[in-house]
PDB file of C-alpha atoms and ligand atoms in Angstrom:
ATOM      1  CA  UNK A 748     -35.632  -7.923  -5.053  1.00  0.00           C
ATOM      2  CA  UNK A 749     -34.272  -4.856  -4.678  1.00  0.00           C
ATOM      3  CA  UNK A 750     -31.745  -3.011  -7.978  1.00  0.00           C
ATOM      4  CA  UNK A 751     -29.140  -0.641  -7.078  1.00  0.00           C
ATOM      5  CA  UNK A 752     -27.864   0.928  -9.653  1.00  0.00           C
ATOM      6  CA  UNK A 753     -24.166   2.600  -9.792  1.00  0.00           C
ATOM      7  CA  UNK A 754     -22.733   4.869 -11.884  1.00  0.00           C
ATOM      8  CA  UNK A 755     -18.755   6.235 -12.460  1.00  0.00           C
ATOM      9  CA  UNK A 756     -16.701   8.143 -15.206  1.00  0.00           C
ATOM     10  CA  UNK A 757     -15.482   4.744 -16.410  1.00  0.00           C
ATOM     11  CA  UNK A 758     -14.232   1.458 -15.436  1.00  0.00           C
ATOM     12  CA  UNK A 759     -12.724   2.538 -11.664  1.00  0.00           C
ATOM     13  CA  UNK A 760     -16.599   1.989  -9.906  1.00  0.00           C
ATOM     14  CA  UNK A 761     -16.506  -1.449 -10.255  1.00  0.00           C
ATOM     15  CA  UNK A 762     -14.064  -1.359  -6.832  1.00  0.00           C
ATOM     16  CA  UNK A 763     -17.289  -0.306  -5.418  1.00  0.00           C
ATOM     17  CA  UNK A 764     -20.286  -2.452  -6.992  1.00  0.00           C
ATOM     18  CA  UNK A 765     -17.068  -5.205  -6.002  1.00  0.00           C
ATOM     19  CA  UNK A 766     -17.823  -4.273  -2.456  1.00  0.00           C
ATOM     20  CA  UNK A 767     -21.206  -4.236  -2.635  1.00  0.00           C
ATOM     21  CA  UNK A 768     -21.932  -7.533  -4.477  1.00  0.00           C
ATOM     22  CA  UNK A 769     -19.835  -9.089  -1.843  1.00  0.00           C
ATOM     23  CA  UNK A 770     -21.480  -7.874   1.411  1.00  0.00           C
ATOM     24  CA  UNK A 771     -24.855  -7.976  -0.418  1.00  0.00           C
ATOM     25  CA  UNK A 772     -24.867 -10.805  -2.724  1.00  0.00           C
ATOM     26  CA  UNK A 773     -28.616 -10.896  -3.302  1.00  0.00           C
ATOM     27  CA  UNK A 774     -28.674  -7.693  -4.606  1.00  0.00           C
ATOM     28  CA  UNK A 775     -29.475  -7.044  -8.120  1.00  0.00           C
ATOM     29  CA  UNK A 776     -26.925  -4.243  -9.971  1.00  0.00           C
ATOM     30  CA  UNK A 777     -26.980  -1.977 -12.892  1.00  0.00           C
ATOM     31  CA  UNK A 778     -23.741  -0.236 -13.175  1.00  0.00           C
ATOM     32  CA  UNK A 779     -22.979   2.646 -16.077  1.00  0.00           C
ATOM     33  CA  UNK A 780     -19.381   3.436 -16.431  1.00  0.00           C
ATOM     34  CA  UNK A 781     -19.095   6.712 -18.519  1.00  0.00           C
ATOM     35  CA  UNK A 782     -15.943   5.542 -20.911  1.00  0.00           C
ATOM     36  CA  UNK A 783     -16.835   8.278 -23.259  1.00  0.00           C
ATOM     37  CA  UNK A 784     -16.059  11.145 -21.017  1.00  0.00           C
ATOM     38  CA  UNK A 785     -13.486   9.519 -18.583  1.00  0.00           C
ATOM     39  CA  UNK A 786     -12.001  10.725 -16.658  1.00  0.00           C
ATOM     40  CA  UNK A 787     -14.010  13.320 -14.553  1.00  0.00           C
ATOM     41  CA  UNK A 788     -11.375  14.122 -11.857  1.00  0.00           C
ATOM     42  CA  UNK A 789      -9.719  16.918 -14.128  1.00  0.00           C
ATOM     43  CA  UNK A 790     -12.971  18.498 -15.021  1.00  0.00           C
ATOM     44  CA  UNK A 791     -15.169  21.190 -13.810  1.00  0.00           C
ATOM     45  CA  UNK A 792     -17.325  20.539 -11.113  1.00  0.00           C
ATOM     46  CA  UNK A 793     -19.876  22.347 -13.911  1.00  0.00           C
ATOM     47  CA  UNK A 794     -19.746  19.235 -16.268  1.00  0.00           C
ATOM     48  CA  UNK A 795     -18.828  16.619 -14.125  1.00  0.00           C
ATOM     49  CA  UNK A 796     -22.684  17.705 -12.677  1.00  0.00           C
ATOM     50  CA  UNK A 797     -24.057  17.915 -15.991  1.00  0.00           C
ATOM     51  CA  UNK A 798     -22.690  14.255 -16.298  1.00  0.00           C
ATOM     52  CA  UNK A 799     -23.609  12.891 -13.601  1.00  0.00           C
ATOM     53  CA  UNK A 800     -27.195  14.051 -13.833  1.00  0.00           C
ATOM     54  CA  UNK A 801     -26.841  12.014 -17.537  1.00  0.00           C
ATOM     55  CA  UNK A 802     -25.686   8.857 -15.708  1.00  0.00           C
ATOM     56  CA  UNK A 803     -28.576   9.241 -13.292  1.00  0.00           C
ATOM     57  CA  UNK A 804     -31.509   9.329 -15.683  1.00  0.00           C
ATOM     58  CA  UNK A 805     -30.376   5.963 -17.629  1.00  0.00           C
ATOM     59  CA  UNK A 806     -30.207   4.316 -14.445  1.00  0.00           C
ATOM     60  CA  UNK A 807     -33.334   5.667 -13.223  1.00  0.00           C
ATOM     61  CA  UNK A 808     -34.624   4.650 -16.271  1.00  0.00           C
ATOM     62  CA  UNK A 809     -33.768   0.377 -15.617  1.00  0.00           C
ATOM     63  CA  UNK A 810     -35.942   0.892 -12.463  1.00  0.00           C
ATOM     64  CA  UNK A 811     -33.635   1.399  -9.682  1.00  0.00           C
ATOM     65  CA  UNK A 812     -34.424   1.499  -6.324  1.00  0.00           C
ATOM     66  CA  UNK A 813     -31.434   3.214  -4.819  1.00  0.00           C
ATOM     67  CA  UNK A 814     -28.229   5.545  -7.178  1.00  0.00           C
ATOM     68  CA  UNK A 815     -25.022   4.564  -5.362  1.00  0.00           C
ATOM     69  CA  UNK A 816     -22.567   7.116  -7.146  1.00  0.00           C
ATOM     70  CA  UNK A 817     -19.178   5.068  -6.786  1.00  0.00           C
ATOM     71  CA  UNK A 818     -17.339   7.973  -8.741  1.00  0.00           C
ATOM     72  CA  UNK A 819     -15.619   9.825  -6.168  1.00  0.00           C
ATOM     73  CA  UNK A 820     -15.502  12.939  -8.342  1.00  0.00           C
ATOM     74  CA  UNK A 821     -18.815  12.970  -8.698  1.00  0.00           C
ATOM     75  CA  UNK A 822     -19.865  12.312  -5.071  1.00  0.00           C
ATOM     76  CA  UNK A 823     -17.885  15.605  -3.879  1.00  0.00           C
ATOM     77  CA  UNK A 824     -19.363  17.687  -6.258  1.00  0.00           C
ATOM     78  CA  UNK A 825     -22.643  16.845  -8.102  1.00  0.00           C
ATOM     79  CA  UNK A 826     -24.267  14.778  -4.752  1.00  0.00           C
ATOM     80  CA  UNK A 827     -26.521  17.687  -4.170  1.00  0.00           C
ATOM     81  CA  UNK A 828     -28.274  18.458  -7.786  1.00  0.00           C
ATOM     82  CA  UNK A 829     -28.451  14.535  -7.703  1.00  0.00           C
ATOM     83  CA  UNK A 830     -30.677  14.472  -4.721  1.00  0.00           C
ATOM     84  CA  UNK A 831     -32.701  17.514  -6.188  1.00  0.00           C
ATOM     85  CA  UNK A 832     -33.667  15.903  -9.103  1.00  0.00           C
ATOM     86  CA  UNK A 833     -33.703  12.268  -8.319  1.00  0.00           C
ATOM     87  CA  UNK A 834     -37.113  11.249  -6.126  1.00  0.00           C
ATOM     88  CA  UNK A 835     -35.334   7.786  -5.009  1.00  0.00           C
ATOM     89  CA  UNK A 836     -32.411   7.427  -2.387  1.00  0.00           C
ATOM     90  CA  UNK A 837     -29.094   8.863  -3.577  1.00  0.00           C
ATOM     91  CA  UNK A 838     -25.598   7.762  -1.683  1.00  0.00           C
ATOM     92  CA  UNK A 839     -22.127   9.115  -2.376  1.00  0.00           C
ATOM     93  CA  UNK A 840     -18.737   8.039  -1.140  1.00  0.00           C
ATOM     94  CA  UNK A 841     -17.644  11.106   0.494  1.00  0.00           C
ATOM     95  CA  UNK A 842     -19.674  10.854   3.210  1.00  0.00           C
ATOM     96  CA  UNK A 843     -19.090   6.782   4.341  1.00  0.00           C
ATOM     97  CA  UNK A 844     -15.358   7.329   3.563  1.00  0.00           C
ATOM     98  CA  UNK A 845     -15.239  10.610   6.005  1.00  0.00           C
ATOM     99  CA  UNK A 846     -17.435   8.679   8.874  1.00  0.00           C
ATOM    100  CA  UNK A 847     -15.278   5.674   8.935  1.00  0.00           C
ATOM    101  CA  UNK A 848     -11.922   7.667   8.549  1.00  0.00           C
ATOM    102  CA  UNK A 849     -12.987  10.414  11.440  1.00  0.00           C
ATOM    103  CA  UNK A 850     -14.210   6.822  13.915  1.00  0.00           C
ATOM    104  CA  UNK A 851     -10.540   5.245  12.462  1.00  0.00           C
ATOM    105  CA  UNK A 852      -7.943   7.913  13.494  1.00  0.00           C
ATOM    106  CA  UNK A 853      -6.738   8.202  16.702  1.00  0.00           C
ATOM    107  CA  UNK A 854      -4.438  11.973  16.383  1.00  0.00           C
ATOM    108  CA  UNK A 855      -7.547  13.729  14.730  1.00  0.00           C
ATOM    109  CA  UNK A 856      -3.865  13.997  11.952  1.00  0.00           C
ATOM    110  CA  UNK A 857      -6.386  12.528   8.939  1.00  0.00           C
ATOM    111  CA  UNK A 858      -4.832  12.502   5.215  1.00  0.00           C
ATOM    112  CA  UNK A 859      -7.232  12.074   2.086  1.00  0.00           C
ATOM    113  CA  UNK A 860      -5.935  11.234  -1.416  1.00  0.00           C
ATOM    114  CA  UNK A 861      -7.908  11.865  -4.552  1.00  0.00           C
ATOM    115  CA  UNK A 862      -8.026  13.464  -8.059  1.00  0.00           C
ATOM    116  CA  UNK A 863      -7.528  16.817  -8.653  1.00  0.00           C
ATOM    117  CA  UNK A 864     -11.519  18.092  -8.995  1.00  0.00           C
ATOM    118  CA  UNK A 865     -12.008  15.784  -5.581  1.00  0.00           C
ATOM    119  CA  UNK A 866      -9.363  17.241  -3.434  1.00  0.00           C
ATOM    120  CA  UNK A 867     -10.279  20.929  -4.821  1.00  0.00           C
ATOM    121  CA  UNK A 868     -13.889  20.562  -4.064  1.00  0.00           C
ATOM    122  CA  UNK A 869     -13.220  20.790  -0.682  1.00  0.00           C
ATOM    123  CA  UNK A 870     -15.706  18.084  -0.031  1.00  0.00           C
ATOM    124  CA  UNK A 871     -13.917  15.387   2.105  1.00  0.00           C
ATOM    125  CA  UNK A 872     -12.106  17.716   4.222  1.00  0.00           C
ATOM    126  CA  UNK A 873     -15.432  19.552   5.098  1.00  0.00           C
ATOM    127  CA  UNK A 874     -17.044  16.051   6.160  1.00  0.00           C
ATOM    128  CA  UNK A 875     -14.497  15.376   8.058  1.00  0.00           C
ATOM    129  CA  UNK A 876     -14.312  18.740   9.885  1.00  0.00           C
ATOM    130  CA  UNK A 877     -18.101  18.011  10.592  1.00  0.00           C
ATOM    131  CA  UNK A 878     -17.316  14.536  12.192  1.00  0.00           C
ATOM    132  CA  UNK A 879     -14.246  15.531  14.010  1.00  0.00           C
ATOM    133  CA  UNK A 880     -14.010  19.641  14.588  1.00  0.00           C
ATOM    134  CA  UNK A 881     -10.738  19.202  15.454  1.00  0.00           C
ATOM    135  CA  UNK A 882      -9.159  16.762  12.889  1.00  0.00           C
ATOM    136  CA  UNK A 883      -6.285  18.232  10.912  1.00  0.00           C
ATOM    137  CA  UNK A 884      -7.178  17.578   7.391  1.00  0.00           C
ATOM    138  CA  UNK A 885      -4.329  16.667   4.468  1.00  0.00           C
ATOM    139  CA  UNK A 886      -5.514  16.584   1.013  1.00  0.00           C
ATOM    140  CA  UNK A 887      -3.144  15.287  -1.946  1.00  0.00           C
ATOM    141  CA  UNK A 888      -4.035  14.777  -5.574  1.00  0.00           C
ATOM    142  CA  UNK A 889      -2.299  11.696  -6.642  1.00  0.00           C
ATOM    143  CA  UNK A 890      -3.656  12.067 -10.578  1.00  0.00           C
ATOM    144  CA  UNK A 891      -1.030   9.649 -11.933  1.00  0.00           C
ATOM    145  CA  UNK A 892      -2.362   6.395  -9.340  1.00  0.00           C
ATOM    146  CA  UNK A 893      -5.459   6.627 -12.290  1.00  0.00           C
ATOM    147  CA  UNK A 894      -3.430   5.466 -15.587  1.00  0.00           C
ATOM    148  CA  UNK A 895      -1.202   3.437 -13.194  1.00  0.00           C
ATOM    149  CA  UNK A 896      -3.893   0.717 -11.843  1.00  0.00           C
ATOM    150  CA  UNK A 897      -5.505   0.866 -15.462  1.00  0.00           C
ATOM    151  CA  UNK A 898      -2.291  -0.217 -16.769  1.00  0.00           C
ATOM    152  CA  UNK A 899      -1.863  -2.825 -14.121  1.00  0.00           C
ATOM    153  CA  UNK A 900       0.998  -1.274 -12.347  1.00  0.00           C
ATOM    154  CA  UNK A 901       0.188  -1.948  -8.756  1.00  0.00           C
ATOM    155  CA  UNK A 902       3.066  -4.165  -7.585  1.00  0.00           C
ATOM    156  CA  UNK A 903       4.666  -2.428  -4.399  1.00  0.00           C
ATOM    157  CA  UNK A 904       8.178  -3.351  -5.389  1.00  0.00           C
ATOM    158  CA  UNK A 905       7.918  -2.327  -8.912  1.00  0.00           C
ATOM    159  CA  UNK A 906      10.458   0.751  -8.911  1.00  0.00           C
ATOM    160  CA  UNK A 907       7.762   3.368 -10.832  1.00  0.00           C
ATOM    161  CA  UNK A 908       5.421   2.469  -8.674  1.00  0.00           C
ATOM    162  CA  UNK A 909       7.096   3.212  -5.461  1.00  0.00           C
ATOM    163  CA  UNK A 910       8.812   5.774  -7.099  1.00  0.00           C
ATOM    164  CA  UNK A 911       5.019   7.625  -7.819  1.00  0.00           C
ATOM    165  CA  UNK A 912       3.552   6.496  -4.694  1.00  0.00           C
ATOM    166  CA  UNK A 913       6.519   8.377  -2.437  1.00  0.00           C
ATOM    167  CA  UNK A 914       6.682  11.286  -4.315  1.00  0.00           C
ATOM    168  CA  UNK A 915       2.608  11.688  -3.672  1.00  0.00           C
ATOM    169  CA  UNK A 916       2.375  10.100  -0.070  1.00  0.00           C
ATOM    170  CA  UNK A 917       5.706  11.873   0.907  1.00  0.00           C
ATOM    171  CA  UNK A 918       3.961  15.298   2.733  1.00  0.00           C
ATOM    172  CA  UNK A 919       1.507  13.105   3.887  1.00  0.00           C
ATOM    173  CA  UNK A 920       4.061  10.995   5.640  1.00  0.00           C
ATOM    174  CA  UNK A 921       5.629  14.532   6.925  1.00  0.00           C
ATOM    175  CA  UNK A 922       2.270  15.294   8.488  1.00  0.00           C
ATOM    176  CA  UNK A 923       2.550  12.404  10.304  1.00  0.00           C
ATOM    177  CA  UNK A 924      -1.217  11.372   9.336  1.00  0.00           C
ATOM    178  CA  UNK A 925      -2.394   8.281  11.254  1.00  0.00           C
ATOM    179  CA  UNK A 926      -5.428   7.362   8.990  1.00  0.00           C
ATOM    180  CA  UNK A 927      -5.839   7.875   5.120  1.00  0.00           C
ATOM    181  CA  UNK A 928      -8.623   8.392   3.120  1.00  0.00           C
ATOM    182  CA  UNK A 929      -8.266   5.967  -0.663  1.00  0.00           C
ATOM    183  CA  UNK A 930     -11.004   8.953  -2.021  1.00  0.00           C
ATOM    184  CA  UNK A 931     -10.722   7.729  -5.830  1.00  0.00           C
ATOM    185  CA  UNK A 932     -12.286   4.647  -7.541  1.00  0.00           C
ATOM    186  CA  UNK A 933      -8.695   3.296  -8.427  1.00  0.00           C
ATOM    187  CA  UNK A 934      -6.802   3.329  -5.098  1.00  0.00           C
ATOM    188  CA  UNK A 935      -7.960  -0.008  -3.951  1.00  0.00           C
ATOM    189  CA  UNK A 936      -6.345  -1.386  -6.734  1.00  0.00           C
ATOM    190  CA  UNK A 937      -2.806   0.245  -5.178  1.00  0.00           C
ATOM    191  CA  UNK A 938      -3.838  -0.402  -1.523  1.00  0.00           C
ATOM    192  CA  UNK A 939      -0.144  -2.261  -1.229  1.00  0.00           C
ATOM    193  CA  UNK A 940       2.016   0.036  -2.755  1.00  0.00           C
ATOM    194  CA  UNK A 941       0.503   2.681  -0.820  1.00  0.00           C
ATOM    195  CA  UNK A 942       0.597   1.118   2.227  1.00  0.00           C
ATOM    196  CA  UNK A 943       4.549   0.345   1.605  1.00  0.00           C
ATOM    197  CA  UNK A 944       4.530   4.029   1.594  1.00  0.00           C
ATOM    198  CA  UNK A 945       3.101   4.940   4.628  1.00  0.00           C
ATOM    199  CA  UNK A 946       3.274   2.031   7.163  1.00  0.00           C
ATOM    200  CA  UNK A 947       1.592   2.330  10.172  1.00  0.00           C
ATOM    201  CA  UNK A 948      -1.269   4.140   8.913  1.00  0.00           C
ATOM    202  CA  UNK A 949      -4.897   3.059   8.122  1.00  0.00           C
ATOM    203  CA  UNK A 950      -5.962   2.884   5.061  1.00  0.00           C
ATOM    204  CA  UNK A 951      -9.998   3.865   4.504  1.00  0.00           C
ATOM    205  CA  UNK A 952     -11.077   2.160   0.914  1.00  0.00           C
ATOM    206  CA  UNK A 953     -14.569   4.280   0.528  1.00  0.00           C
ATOM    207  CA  UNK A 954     -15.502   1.544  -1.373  1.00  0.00           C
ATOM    208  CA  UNK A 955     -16.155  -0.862   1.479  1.00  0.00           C
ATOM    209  CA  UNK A 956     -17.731   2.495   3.830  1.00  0.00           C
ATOM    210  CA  UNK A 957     -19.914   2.739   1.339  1.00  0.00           C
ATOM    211  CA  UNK A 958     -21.281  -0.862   0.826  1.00  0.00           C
ATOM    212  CA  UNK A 959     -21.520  -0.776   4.757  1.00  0.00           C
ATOM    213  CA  UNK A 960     -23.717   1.750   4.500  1.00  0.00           C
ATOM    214  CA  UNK A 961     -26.211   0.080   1.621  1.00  0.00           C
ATOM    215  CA  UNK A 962     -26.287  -2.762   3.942  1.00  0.00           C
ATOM    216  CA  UNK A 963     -27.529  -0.962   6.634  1.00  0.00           C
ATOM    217  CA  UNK A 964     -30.998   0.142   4.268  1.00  0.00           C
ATOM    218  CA  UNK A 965     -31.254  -3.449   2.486  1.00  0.00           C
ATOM    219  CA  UNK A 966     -30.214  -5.695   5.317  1.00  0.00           C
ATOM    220  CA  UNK A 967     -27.347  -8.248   4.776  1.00  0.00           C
ATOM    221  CA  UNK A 968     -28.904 -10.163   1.921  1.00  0.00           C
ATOM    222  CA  UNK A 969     -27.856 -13.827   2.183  1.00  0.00           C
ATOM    223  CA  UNK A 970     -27.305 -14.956  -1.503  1.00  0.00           C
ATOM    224  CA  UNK A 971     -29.243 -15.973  -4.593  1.00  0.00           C
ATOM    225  CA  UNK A 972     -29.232 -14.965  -8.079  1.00  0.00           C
ATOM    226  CA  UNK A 973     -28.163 -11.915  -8.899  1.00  0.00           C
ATOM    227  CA  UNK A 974     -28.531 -10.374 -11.870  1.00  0.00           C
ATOM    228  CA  UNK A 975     -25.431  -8.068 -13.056  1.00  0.00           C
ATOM    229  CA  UNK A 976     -25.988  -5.519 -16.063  1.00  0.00           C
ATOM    230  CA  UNK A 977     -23.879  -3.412 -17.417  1.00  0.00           C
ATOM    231  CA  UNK A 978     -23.904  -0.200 -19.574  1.00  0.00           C
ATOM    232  CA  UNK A 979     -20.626   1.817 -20.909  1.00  0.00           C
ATOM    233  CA  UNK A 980     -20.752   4.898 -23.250  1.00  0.00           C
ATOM    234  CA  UNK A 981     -18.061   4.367 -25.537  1.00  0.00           C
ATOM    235  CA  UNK A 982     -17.412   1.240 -27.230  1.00  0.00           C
ATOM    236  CA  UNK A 983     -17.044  -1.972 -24.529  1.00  0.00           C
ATOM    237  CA  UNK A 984     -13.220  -3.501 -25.521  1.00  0.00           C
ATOM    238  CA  UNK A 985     -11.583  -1.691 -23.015  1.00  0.00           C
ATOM    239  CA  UNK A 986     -13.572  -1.830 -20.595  1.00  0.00           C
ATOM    240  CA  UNK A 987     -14.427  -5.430 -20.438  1.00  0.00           C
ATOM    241  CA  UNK A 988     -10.486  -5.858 -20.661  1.00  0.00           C
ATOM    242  CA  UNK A 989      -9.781  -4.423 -17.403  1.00  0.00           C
ATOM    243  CA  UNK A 990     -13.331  -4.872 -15.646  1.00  0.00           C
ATOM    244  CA  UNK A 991     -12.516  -8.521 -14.630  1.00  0.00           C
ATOM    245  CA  UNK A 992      -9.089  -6.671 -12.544  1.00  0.00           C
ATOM    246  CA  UNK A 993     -11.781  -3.838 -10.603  1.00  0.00           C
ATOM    247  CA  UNK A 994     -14.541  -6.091 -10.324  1.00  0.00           C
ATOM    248  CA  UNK A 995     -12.753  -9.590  -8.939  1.00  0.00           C
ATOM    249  CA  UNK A 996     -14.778 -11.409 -11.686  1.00  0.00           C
ATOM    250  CA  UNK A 997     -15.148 -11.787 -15.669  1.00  0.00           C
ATOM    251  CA  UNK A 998     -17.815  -9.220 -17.363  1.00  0.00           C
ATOM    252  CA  UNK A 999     -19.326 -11.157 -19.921  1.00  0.00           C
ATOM    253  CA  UNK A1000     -20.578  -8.691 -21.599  1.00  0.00           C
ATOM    254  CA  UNK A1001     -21.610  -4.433 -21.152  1.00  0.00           C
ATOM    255  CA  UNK A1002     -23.789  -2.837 -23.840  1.00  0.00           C
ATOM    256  CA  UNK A1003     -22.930   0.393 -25.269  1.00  0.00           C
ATOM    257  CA  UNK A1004     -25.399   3.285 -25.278  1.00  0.00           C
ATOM    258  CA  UNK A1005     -25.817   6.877 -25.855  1.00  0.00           C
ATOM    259  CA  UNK A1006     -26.433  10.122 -23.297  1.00  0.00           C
TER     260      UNK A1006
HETATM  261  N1  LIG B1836     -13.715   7.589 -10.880  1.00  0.00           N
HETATM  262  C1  LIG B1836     -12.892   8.733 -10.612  1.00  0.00           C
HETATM  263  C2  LIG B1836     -12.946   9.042  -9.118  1.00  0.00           C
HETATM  264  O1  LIG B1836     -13.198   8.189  -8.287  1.00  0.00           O
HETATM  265  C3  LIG B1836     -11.454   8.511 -11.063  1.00  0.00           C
HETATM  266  C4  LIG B1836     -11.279   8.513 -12.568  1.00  0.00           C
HETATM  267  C5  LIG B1836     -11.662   9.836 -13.217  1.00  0.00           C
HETATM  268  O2  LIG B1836     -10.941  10.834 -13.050  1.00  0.00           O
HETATM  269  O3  LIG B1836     -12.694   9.878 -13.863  1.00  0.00           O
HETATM  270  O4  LIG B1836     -12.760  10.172  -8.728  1.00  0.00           O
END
């Protein structure tokens, strides 16, 4: 049976092994979150590389067959020394998101949302101008949605959070975007609140382009038993306190280890 293993800067990736246990449920998992050195999107793209490359070997390490990076930081920016030094099949984010957002939008007007180190990388708006030459490209870094969907602050009526969500979406909104791209690990969690913000517009969760796309190189496994592991870098409270809200299901338990 095939083992994908998936790493992010913390607890946020489990949106995407979410998506990927349910389209593939056959599929054996290994997922590191990096709770030590959350959060990535206000680093350099420097160490969020050196990181990355970290995350990697330990996976490599429990005998994966494919490295989904569900860290959307880490896709833009550390995909390519990734693929250098890793001899199995590497898969970002950026790329699945971009495809299905440039195949989505109608006006070519495209918005993508992110953290900081995400939207300055530069990396989905160059996919996208690859896709779609023409496409007209917003980029916003909405660093507060992060803390917000940790806390559990994702109700689209509660006043901060449609407070935050039109203060960030707001420009977007003015460039009359048709399609937006949720280009960070958290957003899914906030998919309501920020589609009370811009209605009308489609929202791409990267999460679900990219277990699309693992489907397409393992076939749509049919079921069976799965086995789930799970590594974290700093001590596991926290993170097995909010993993049952990203993954859709209890973690019963994620061992801590060292880089
Ligand atoms: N996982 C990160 C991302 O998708 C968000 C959290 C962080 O900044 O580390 O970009």
């Amino acid at each position: 049976m095939a083992r994908i293993g998936i790493f992010d800067s913390g607890v946020g990736g489990l949106t995407v092994q979410r998506a990927i246990i349910e389209r593939l449920p056959g599929l054996d998992t290994v997922y590191l979150g990096d709770t030590a050195r959350v959060p990535y999107g206000s680093r350099s793209p420097e160490v969020v590389t050196q990181y990355s490359l970290r995350n990697a070997r330990v996976l490599v390490a429990q005998g994966i067959d494919l490295l989904v990076v569900a860290c959307n930081t880490a896709s833009a920016v550390a995909l390519p020394a990734l693929r250098e030094a890793l001899s199995i099949p590497v898969l970002g984010v950026v790329e699945p998101g971009a495809r299905e957002a440039a195949r989505a939008s109608r006006s070519g007007r495209i918005g993508v949302i992110g953290t900081q180190s995400t939207v300055a990388s530069g990396a989905y708006q160059a996919a996208l101008r690859a896709l779609r030459p023409e496409a007209q490209v917003t980029a916003r870094a909405c660093p507060l949605f992060v803390p917000l969907a940790e806390e559990g602050w994702t109700d689209p009526e509660d006043e901060v959070v449609r407070l935050v969500a039109r203060r960030y979406l707001g420009p977007l909104a003015a460039a009359r975007v048709d399609t937006l791209v949720l280009g960070c690990t958290h957003y899914p969690l906030l998919r309501e609140a920020i589609a009370a913000a811009l209605p009308g517009v489609a929202l791409v969760d990267s999460a679900q382009a990219i277990a699309a796309e693992v489907a397409t190189r393992f076939g749509e496994a049919a079921g069976g038993r799965a086995t789930h592991r799970f590594f974290v870098t700093d001590v596991p409270g926290r993170f097995a306190q909010l993993a049952g809200r990203f993954l859709g299901q209890p973690v019963a338990s994620a061992e801590q280890i060292d880089l």
